Amino acid sequence: MIVVLKQNPDKARVERLMRRFTDMGLQINYSEGENTTILGLMGDTTRVNERDILAYDIVERVQRVTEPFKAVNRKFHPDDTVIEVAGRKIGAGYFHVMAGPCSVESEAQIVEVAESVKKAGASFLRGGAFKPRTSPYSFQGLEAEGLRLLLEAKRQTGLPIVTEIMSEKHLDLFADVDIIQLGARNMQNFMLLKELGRSDKPILLKRGLSATMEEFLMAAEYIFAGGNSNVILCERGIRTFENMIRNNLDISAIPLIKKFSHLPVIVDPSHAAGRRDMVQPLSRAAIAAGADGLIIEAHNNPRCALCDGAQSLDLPQFDAVMEDVKRRAVFEGREMAQ
Ligand code: PEP
Ligand code: MN
């Protein structure tokens, strides 16, 4: 249920109203926008009578919300959320490109890629240290050593880092990571979602391979419910019957998320297709559909990559894609961040 307040409501009266709700055992998501103040009520609202609430003269309107996701619902928070991380803003028109290899392989590799993608205009370095691989015999990532190398690349280039967590047991290792990625395969790992909810790190939440939009937003709701509202959503392609590409980029997810939620959306054209020749066209589509950024795999030597070489751009290819992305993001009214 949402309670929309009249403009500039008297603070003492707002507090009295809020106390009434908390006395009923409800949680309140308080959102003060430019023009409206909204109280999002969470919990069992069946006993709340709309007429009683309308009797408060600070109340403009009362509305029941049918969607099961509340805190991430745009009805609760009409303005776009802007996530601030490492001195950068993400969302509401601030556009970012996160780039780097699928996995960190060596110091020379990650530093070379970081320097190159930074020069091309990327504002975050991505790279996996803990890798969720289908086969237990595939390269599993350098783990803690990979995180150390990412931090070294950050130290040398100044680029903040994005990297995937696979277990809540590793949270301490991620203390200096700027954005923690929760991968597609763990989108419904509820223990991990709860732990990330207790942390104050920005989370890049990737959509599960066959997750509906409601399941995706409910996963984000878990993180909010734990107290962490720094969530960035990532559309990375879903499974379909098509087998010429690895996944199918769900372009409609972008306007749908924008309609139902206030959270920023980043698109991953690399995992969406699994082919480097699709990265540029899918990036263009993502920008046109309203994405707040892209996360792109780039490698200094894709043919020898230990993971996802076929979808990784080499560094000159990444430069070319970035030139195109920058032009199109500006054309679509975004502010390209560095
Ligand atoms: C990745 O970013 O390298 C990755 C494994 O992504 P996803 O979880 O989307 O498959
Ligand atoms: Mn990958």
CSV table of C-alpha atoms and ligand atoms in Angstrom, one decimal:
chain,number,residue,atom,x,y,z
A,1,MET,CA,0.0,0.0,0.0
A,2,ILE,CA,1.3,3.5,-0.7
A,3,VAL,CA,0.3,6.7,1.0
A,4,VAL,CA,1.0,9.8,-1.1
A,5,LEU,CA,1.3,12.9,1.1
A,6,LYS,CA,0.4,16.5,0.2
A,7,GLN,CA,3.2,18.9,-0.7
A,8,ASN,CA,5.4,20.1,2.2
A,9,PRO,CA,3.6,18.2,4.9
A,10,ASP,CA,4.0,19.2,8.5
A,11,LYS,CA,6.8,17.0,9.9
A,12,ALA,CA,5.2,16.3,13.3
A,13,ARG,CA,2.0,15.1,11.6
A,14,VAL,CA,4.0,12.9,9.3
A,15,GLU,CA,5.6,11.3,12.3
A,16,ARG,CA,2.3,10.8,14.0
A,17,LEU,CA,1.0,9.0,10.9
A,18,MET,CA,4.1,6.9,10.6
A,19,ARG,CA,3.8,5.9,14.3
A,20,ARG,CA,0.3,4.7,13.6
A,21,PHE,CA,1.6,2.4,10.9
A,22,THR,CA,4.6,1.1,12.9
A,23,ASP,CA,2.2,0.4,15.9
A,24,MET,CA,0.3,-1.8,13.5
A,25,GLY,CA,3.5,-3.8,12.9
A,26,LEU,CA,4.1,-2.4,9.4
A,27,GLN,CA,7.4,-1.4,7.9
A,28,ILE,CA,7.6,2.0,6.1
A,29,ASN,CA,9.7,2.9,3.1
A,30,TYR,CA,9.9,6.7,3.3
A,31,SER,CA,10.6,8.3,0.0
A,32,GLU,CA,10.9,12.1,-0.4
A,33,GLY,CA,11.1,13.1,-4.0
A,34,GLU,CA,11.2,16.5,-5.6
A,35,ASN,CA,7.5,17.0,-5.6
A,36,THR,CA,6.0,14.2,-3.5
A,37,THR,CA,6.6,12.4,-0.3
A,38,ILE,CA,5.5,8.8,-0.3
A,39,LEU,CA,5.1,6.3,2.5
A,40,GLY,CA,5.4,2.7,1.2
A,41,LEU,CA,3.8,0.3,3.7
A,42,MET,CA,5.2,-3.2,3.8
A,43,GLY,CA,3.8,-6.1,5.8
A,44,ASP,CA,0.2,-7.2,6.3
A,45,THR,CA,-1.8,-4.1,5.2
A,46,THR,CA,-5.1,-6.0,5.1
A,47,ARG,CA,-6.2,-4.3,8.3
A,48,VAL,CA,-5.4,-0.8,7.0
A,49,ASN,CA,-8.6,1.0,6.1
A,50,GLU,CA,-8.0,3.5,3.3
A,51,ARG,CA,-10.7,5.9,4.6
A,52,ASP,CA,-9.2,6.2,8.0
A,53,ILE,CA,-5.9,7.2,6.4
A,54,LEU,CA,-7.5,9.7,4.1
A,55,ALA,CA,-8.9,11.4,7.2
A,56,TYR,CA,-5.4,12.7,7.9
A,57,ASP,CA,-5.3,16.1,6.2
A,58,ILE,CA,-1.6,15.6,5.2
A,59,VAL,CA,-2.7,12.6,3.0
A,60,GLU,CA,-3.3,13.2,-0.7
A,61,ARG,CA,-4.1,9.7,-1.8
A,62,VAL,CA,-3.9,6.1,-0.7
A,63,GLN,CA,-3.4,3.2,-3.2
A,64,ARG,CA,-3.0,-0.5,-2.8
A,65,VAL,CA,-0.1,-2.0,-4.7
A,66,THR,CA,-0.8,-5.3,-6.5
A,67,GLU,CA,2.8,-6.2,-7.3
A,68,PRO,CA,4.5,-8.3,-4.6
A,69,PHE,CA,7.7,-6.2,-4.9
A,70,LYS,CA,7.4,-3.0,-2.8
A,71,ALA,CA,10.6,-1.3,-2.0
A,72,VAL,CA,11.9,-1.6,-5.6
A,73,ASN,CA,8.5,-0.6,-7.0
A,74,ARG,CA,8.4,2.7,-8.8
A,75,LYS,CA,5.1,3.4,-7.1
A,76,PHE,CA,7.0,3.6,-3.8
A,77,HIS,CA,9.7,5.8,-5.3
A,78,PRO,CA,8.7,7.7,-8.4
A,79,ASP,CA,12.1,9.2,-9.1
A,80,ASP,CA,14.9,7.2,-10.8
A,81,THR,CA,17.4,5.9,-8.2
A,82,VAL,CA,21.0,7.1,-8.6
A,83,ILE,CA,23.6,4.8,-7.2
A,84,GLU,CA,26.7,6.6,-6.0
A,85,VAL,CA,29.9,4.6,-6.1
A,86,ALA,CA,33.6,5.5,-6.1
A,87,GLY,CA,32.6,9.2,-6.9
A,88,ARG,CA,30.5,8.1,-9.8
A,89,LYS,CA,26.7,8.3,-10.3
A,90,ILE,CA,24.9,5.5,-12.0
A,91,GLY,CA,21.3,5.8,-13.3
A,92,ALA,CA,18.9,8.7,-14.1
A,93,GLY,CA,20.8,9.5,-17.3
A,94,TYR,CA,24.4,8.9,-16.1
A,95,PHE,CA,25.6,6.2,-18.4
A,96,HIS,CA,28.5,3.9,-17.6
A,97,VAL,CA,30.5,1.2,-19.4
A,98,MET,CA,32.0,-1.5,-17.3
A,99,ALA,CA,34.5,-3.6,-19.2
A,100,GLY,CA,37.2,-6.2,-18.8
A,101,PRO,CA,37.8,-9.9,-19.2
A,102,CYS,CA,35.5,-12.7,-18.1
A,103,SER,CA,38.1,-13.8,-15.7
A,104,VAL,CA,41.3,-12.4,-14.2
A,105,GLU,CA,44.2,-14.6,-15.4
A,106,SER,CA,47.4,-12.7,-14.5
A,107,GLU,CA,48.6,-9.3,-13.4
A,108,ALA,CA,49.9,-8.5,-16.8
A,109,GLN,CA,46.6,-9.4,-18.4
A,110,ILE,CA,44.3,-7.5,-16.1
A,111,VAL,CA,46.5,-4.4,-16.0
A,112,GLU,CA,46.8,-4.3,-19.7
A,113,VAL,CA,43.1,-4.7,-20.2
A,114,ALA,CA,42.3,-2.1,-17.5
A,115,GLU,CA,44.6,0.5,-19.0
A,116,SER,CA,43.2,0.0,-22.4
A,117,VAL,CA,39.5,0.0,-21.5
A,118,LYS,CA,40.0,3.1,-19.4
A,119,LYS,CA,41.6,4.9,-22.3
A,120,ALA,CA,38.7,4.0,-24.5
A,121,GLY,CA,36.2,5.5,-21.9
A,122,ALA,CA,35.1,2.6,-19.6
A,123,SER,CA,34.4,3.8,-16.1
A,124,PHE,CA,34.6,0.5,-14.3
A,125,LEU,CA,36.8,-2.6,-14.6
A,126,ARG,CA,35.1,-5.9,-14.6
A,127,GLY,CA,36.8,-9.3,-14.1
A,128,GLY,CA,35.8,-12.6,-12.4
A,129,ALA,CA,37.9,-14.0,-9.6
A,130,PHE,CA,35.4,-16.6,-8.6
A,131,LYS,CA,33.8,-18.2,-11.7
A,132,PRO,CA,30.6,-20.1,-11.8
A,133,ARG,CA,31.5,-22.7,-14.5
A,134,THR,CA,29.1,-25.4,-15.8
A,135,SER,CA,31.9,-28.0,-15.7
A,136,PRO,CA,34.0,-28.6,-12.5
A,137,TYR,CA,36.9,-29.3,-14.9
A,138,SER,CA,36.9,-25.8,-16.4
A,139,PHE,CA,39.0,-23.0,-15.0
A,140,GLN,CA,37.4,-21.9,-11.8
A,141,GLY,CA,39.1,-18.5,-11.5
A,142,LEU,CA,42.1,-17.4,-9.4
A,143,GLU,CA,39.8,-16.7,-6.4
A,144,ALA,CA,41.4,-14.7,-3.7
A,145,GLU,CA,44.5,-14.1,-5.8
A,146,GLY,CA,42.2,-12.9,-8.6
A,147,LEU,CA,40.7,-10.3,-6.2
A,148,ARG,CA,44.2,-9.2,-5.2
A,149,LEU,CA,45.1,-8.7,-8.9
A,150,LEU,CA,41.9,-6.7,-9.6
A,151,LEU,CA,42.8,-4.4,-6.7
A,152,GLU,CA,46.3,-4.0,-8.1
A,153,ALA,CA,44.8,-3.0,-11.5
A,154,LYS,CA,42.5,-0.6,-9.6
A,155,ARG,CA,45.5,0.9,-7.8
A,156,GLN,CA,47.4,1.3,-11.1
A,157,THR,CA,44.6,2.8,-13.2
A,158,GLY,CA,42.1,4.3,-10.7
A,159,LEU,CA,39.3,2.3,-12.2
A,160,PRO,CA,36.8,1.0,-9.7
A,161,ILE,CA,36.1,-2.7,-9.9
A,162,VAL,CA,33.1,-5.0,-10.4
A,163,THR,CA,33.5,-8.7,-9.6
A,164,GLU,CA,31.3,-11.7,-8.8
A,165,ILE,CA,30.7,-13.2,-5.4
A,166,MET,CA,29.7,-16.9,-5.2
A,167,SER,CA,29.4,-17.5,-1.5
A,168,GLU,CA,28.5,-15.4,1.6
A,169,LYS,CA,31.6,-16.9,3.2
A,170,HIS,CA,33.8,-14.8,1.0
A,171,LEU,CA,32.2,-11.4,1.9
A,172,ASP,CA,35.3,-10.3,3.9
A,173,LEU,CA,37.5,-10.7,0.8
A,174,PHE,CA,35.2,-8.3,-1.1
A,175,ALA,CA,35.7,-5.4,1.4
A,176,ASP,CA,37.6,-3.2,-1.1
A,177,VAL,CA,35.5,-4.2,-4.2
A,178,ASP,CA,33.4,-1.3,-5.4
A,179,ILE,CA,30.5,-3.2,-6.9
A,180,ILE,CA,29.7,-6.8,-6.0
A,181,GLN,CA,28.2,-8.8,-8.9
A,182,LEU,CA,25.6,-11.4,-8.1
A,183,GLY,CA,25.6,-13.7,-11.1
A,184,ALA,CA,22.7,-15.1,-13.1
A,185,ARG,CA,23.1,-18.5,-11.5
A,186,ASN,CA,22.8,-17.1,-8.0
A,187,MET,CA,19.9,-14.7,-8.6
A,188,GLN,CA,17.7,-16.9,-6.4
A,189,ASN,CA,20.4,-17.9,-3.9
A,190,PHE,CA,18.3,-16.5,-1.0
A,191,MET,CA,21.0,-16.9,1.7
A,192,LEU,CA,23.4,-14.9,-0.5
A,193,LEU,CA,20.7,-12.3,-1.3
A,194,LYS,CA,20.1,-11.9,2.5
A,195,GLU,CA,23.8,-11.5,3.3
A,196,LEU,CA,24.2,-8.9,0.5
A,197,GLY,CA,21.1,-7.1,1.9
A,198,ARG,CA,23.0,-6.7,5.2
A,199,SER,CA,26.1,-5.2,3.4
A,200,ASP,CA,26.3,-1.6,2.3
A,201,LYS,CA,28.0,-2.4,-1.0
A,202,PRO,CA,26.4,-1.6,-4.3
A,203,ILE,CA,25.2,-4.9,-5.9
A,204,LEU,CA,25.0,-5.6,-9.6
A,205,LEU,CA,22.2,-8.2,-9.7
A,206,LYS,CA,22.1,-10.2,-12.9
A,207,ARG,CA,18.9,-11.7,-14.1
A,208,GLY,CA,18.6,-15.5,-13.8
A,209,LEU,CA,18.8,-17.6,-17.0
A,210,SER,CA,15.0,-18.1,-17.0
A,211,ALA,CA,13.8,-15.6,-14.4
A,212,THR,CA,10.6,-13.8,-15.0
A,213,MET,CA,10.6,-10.0,-14.4
A,214,GLU,CA,8.7,-10.5,-11.2
A,215,GLU,CA,11.2,-13.1,-9.9
A,216,PHE,CA,14.1,-10.7,-10.9
A,217,LEU,CA,12.5,-7.7,-9.0
A,218,MET,CA,11.7,-10.0,-6.0
A,219,ALA,CA,15.4,-10.9,-5.9
A,220,ALA,CA,16.2,-7.2,-5.7
A,221,GLU,CA,13.5,-6.8,-3.1
A,222,TYR,CA,15.4,-9.4,-0.9
A,223,ILE,CA,18.5,-7.1,-0.9
A,224,PHE,CA,16.3,-4.1,-0.1
A,225,ALA,CA,14.5,-6.0,2.7
A,226,GLY,CA,17.9,-6.5,4.4
A,227,GLY,CA,18.5,-2.8,4.4
A,228,ASN,CA,20.7,-2.3,1.3
A,229,SER,CA,19.2,-0.1,-1.4
A,230,ASN,CA,22.2,0.1,-3.6
A,231,VAL,CA,21.0,-2.3,-6.3
A,232,ILE,CA,21.8,-2.1,-10.0
A,233,LEU,CA,19.9,-4.6,-12.2
A,234,CYS,CA,21.6,-6.3,-15.1
A,235,GLU,CA,19.7,-7.8,-18.1
A,236,ARG,CA,22.1,-10.4,-19.5
A,237,GLY,CA,19.9,-12.5,-21.8
A,238,ILE,CA,17.6,-15.4,-21.1
A,239,ARG,CA,17.3,-19.0,-22.4
A,240,THR,CA,15.1,-19.5,-25.4
A,241,PHE,CA,14.8,-22.2,-28.1
A,242,GLU,CA,17.3,-20.3,-30.3
A,243,ASN,CA,20.7,-22.0,-30.4
A,244,MET,CA,22.7,-19.8,-32.8
A,245,ILE,CA,23.3,-17.5,-29.8
A,246,ARG,CA,24.1,-18.4,-26.2
A,247,ASN,CA,21.1,-16.5,-24.7
A,248,ASN,CA,18.6,-14.1,-26.1
A,249,LEU,CA,18.8,-10.4,-25.0
A,250,ASP,CA,15.4,-9.5,-23.7
A,251,ILE,CA,15.2,-5.9,-24.8
A,252,SER,CA,11.7,-5.5,-23.4
A,253,ALA,CA,13.2,-6.1,-20.0
A,254,ILE,CA,14.7,-2.6,-20.1
A,255,PRO,CA,11.4,-0.5,-20.5
A,256,LEU,CA,9.6,-3.0,-18.3
A,257,ILE,CA,12.1,-2.5,-15.5
A,258,LYS,CA,11.9,1.3,-16.0
A,259,LYS,CA,8.1,1.1,-15.8
A,260,PHE,CA,7.9,-1.0,-12.7
A,261,SER,CA,11.1,-0.1,-10.8
A,262,HIS,CA,13.2,3.0,-10.0
A,263,LEU,CA,16.5,1.0,-10.2
A,264,PRO,CA,19.2,1.5,-12.8
A,265,VAL,CA,19.5,-1.1,-15.5
A,266,ILE,CA,22.8,-2.2,-17.1
A,267,VAL,CA,22.8,-4.5,-20.2
A,268,ASP,CA,25.4,-7.2,-20.8
A,269,PRO,CA,25.5,-7.8,-24.5
A,270,SER,CA,28.5,-10.3,-24.2
A,271,HIS,CA,26.7,-13.0,-22.2
A,272,ALA,CA,23.4,-12.2,-24.0
A,273,ALA,CA,24.7,-13.5,-27.3
A,274,GLY,CA,27.9,-15.4,-26.5
A,275,ARG,CA,29.4,-14.0,-29.8
A,276,ARG,CA,31.6,-10.9,-30.2
A,277,ASP,CA,30.0,-9.9,-33.5
A,278,MET,CA,26.7,-9.2,-31.7
A,279,VAL,CA,28.2,-7.0,-29.0
A,280,GLN,CA,27.9,-3.8,-31.0
A,281,PRO,CA,24.4,-4.2,-32.4
A,282,LEU,CA,23.0,-5.3,-29.0
A,283,SER,CA,24.8,-2.4,-27.3
A,284,ARG,CA,23.0,0.0,-29.7
A,285,ALA,CA,19.7,-1.6,-29.0
A,286,ALA,CA,20.2,-1.4,-25.2
A,287,ILE,CA,21.1,2.3,-25.4
A,288,ALA,CA,18.0,3.0,-27.6
A,289,ALA,CA,15.8,1.1,-25.2
A,290,GLY,CA,16.8,3.1,-22.2
A,291,ALA,CA,19.7,1.2,-20.5
A,292,ASP,CA,21.8,3.1,-17.9
A,293,GLY,CA,25.0,1.4,-19.0
A,294,LEU,CA,26.7,-1.7,-20.5
A,295,ILE,CA,29.0,-4.4,-19.1
A,296,ILE,CA,31.2,-5.7,-21.9
A,297,GLU,CA,33.8,-8.5,-21.9
A,298,ALA,CA,37.1,-7.4,-23.4
A,299,HIS,CA,40.4,-9.3,-23.4
A,300,ASN,CA,43.9,-8.6,-24.6
A,301,ASN,CA,44.1,-12.0,-26.3
A,302,PRO,CA,40.6,-13.5,-26.7
A,303,ARG,CA,41.8,-16.6,-28.6
A,304,CYS,CA,43.7,-17.7,-25.5
A,305,ALA,CA,41.1,-16.6,-22.9
A,306,LEU,CA,40.5,-19.1,-20.1
A,307,CYS,CA,36.8,-18.3,-20.1
A,308,ASP,CA,34.3,-16.8,-22.7
A,309,GLY,CA,36.8,-16.0,-25.4
A,310,ALA,CA,34.2,-16.3,-28.2
A,311,GLN,CA,32.2,-13.4,-26.8
A,312,SER,CA,35.2,-11.2,-25.8
A,313,LEU,CA,36.2,-8.3,-27.9
A,314,ASP,CA,39.9,-7.7,-28.4
A,315,LEU,CA,41.2,-4.3,-27.3
A,316,PRO,CA,41.0,-2.6,-30.7
A,317,GLN,CA,37.5,-4.0,-31.2
A,318,PHE,CA,36.5,-2.6,-27.8
A,319,ASP,CA,37.9,0.8,-28.8
A,320,ALA,CA,35.7,0.8,-31.9
A,321,VAL,CA,32.6,-0.3,-30.0
A,322,MET,CA,33.2,2.4,-27.4
A,323,GLU,CA,33.4,5.1,-30.0
A,324,ASP,CA,30.0,4.0,-31.3
A,325,VAL,CA,28.5,3.7,-27.8
A,326,LYS,CA,29.7,7.1,-26.7
A,327,ARG,CA,28.1,8.8,-29.8
A,328,ARG,CA,24.8,6.9,-29.4
A,329,ALA,CA,24.6,7.4,-25.6
A,330,VAL,CA,25.0,11.2,-26.0
A,331,PHE,CA,22.5,11.1,-28.9
A,332,GLU,CA,20.0,9.4,-26.6
A,333,GLY,CA,20.4,12.1,-24.0
A,334,ARG,CA,22.7,10.3,-21.6
A,335,GLU,CA,25.7,11.7,-19.9
A,336,MET,CA,28.7,9.5,-20.6
A,337,ALA,CA,30.6,9.1,-17.3
A,338,GLN,CA,34.3,8.4,-17.0
B,1,PEP,C1,30.1,-13.1,-15.9
B,1,PEP,O1,29.8,-11.9,-15.8
B,1,PEP,O2,31.2,-13.5,-16.3
B,1,PEP,C2,29.0,-14.1,-15.7
B,1,PEP,C3,29.4,-15.3,-15.3
B,1,PEP,O3,27.8,-13.6,-15.9
B,1,PEP,P1,26.3,-14.4,-15.8
B,1,PEP,O4,26.1,-14.6,-14.3
B,1,PEP,O5,25.4,-13.3,-16.4
B,1,PEP,O6,26.4,-15.6,-16.6
B,2,MN,MN,31.8,-14.4,-18.8
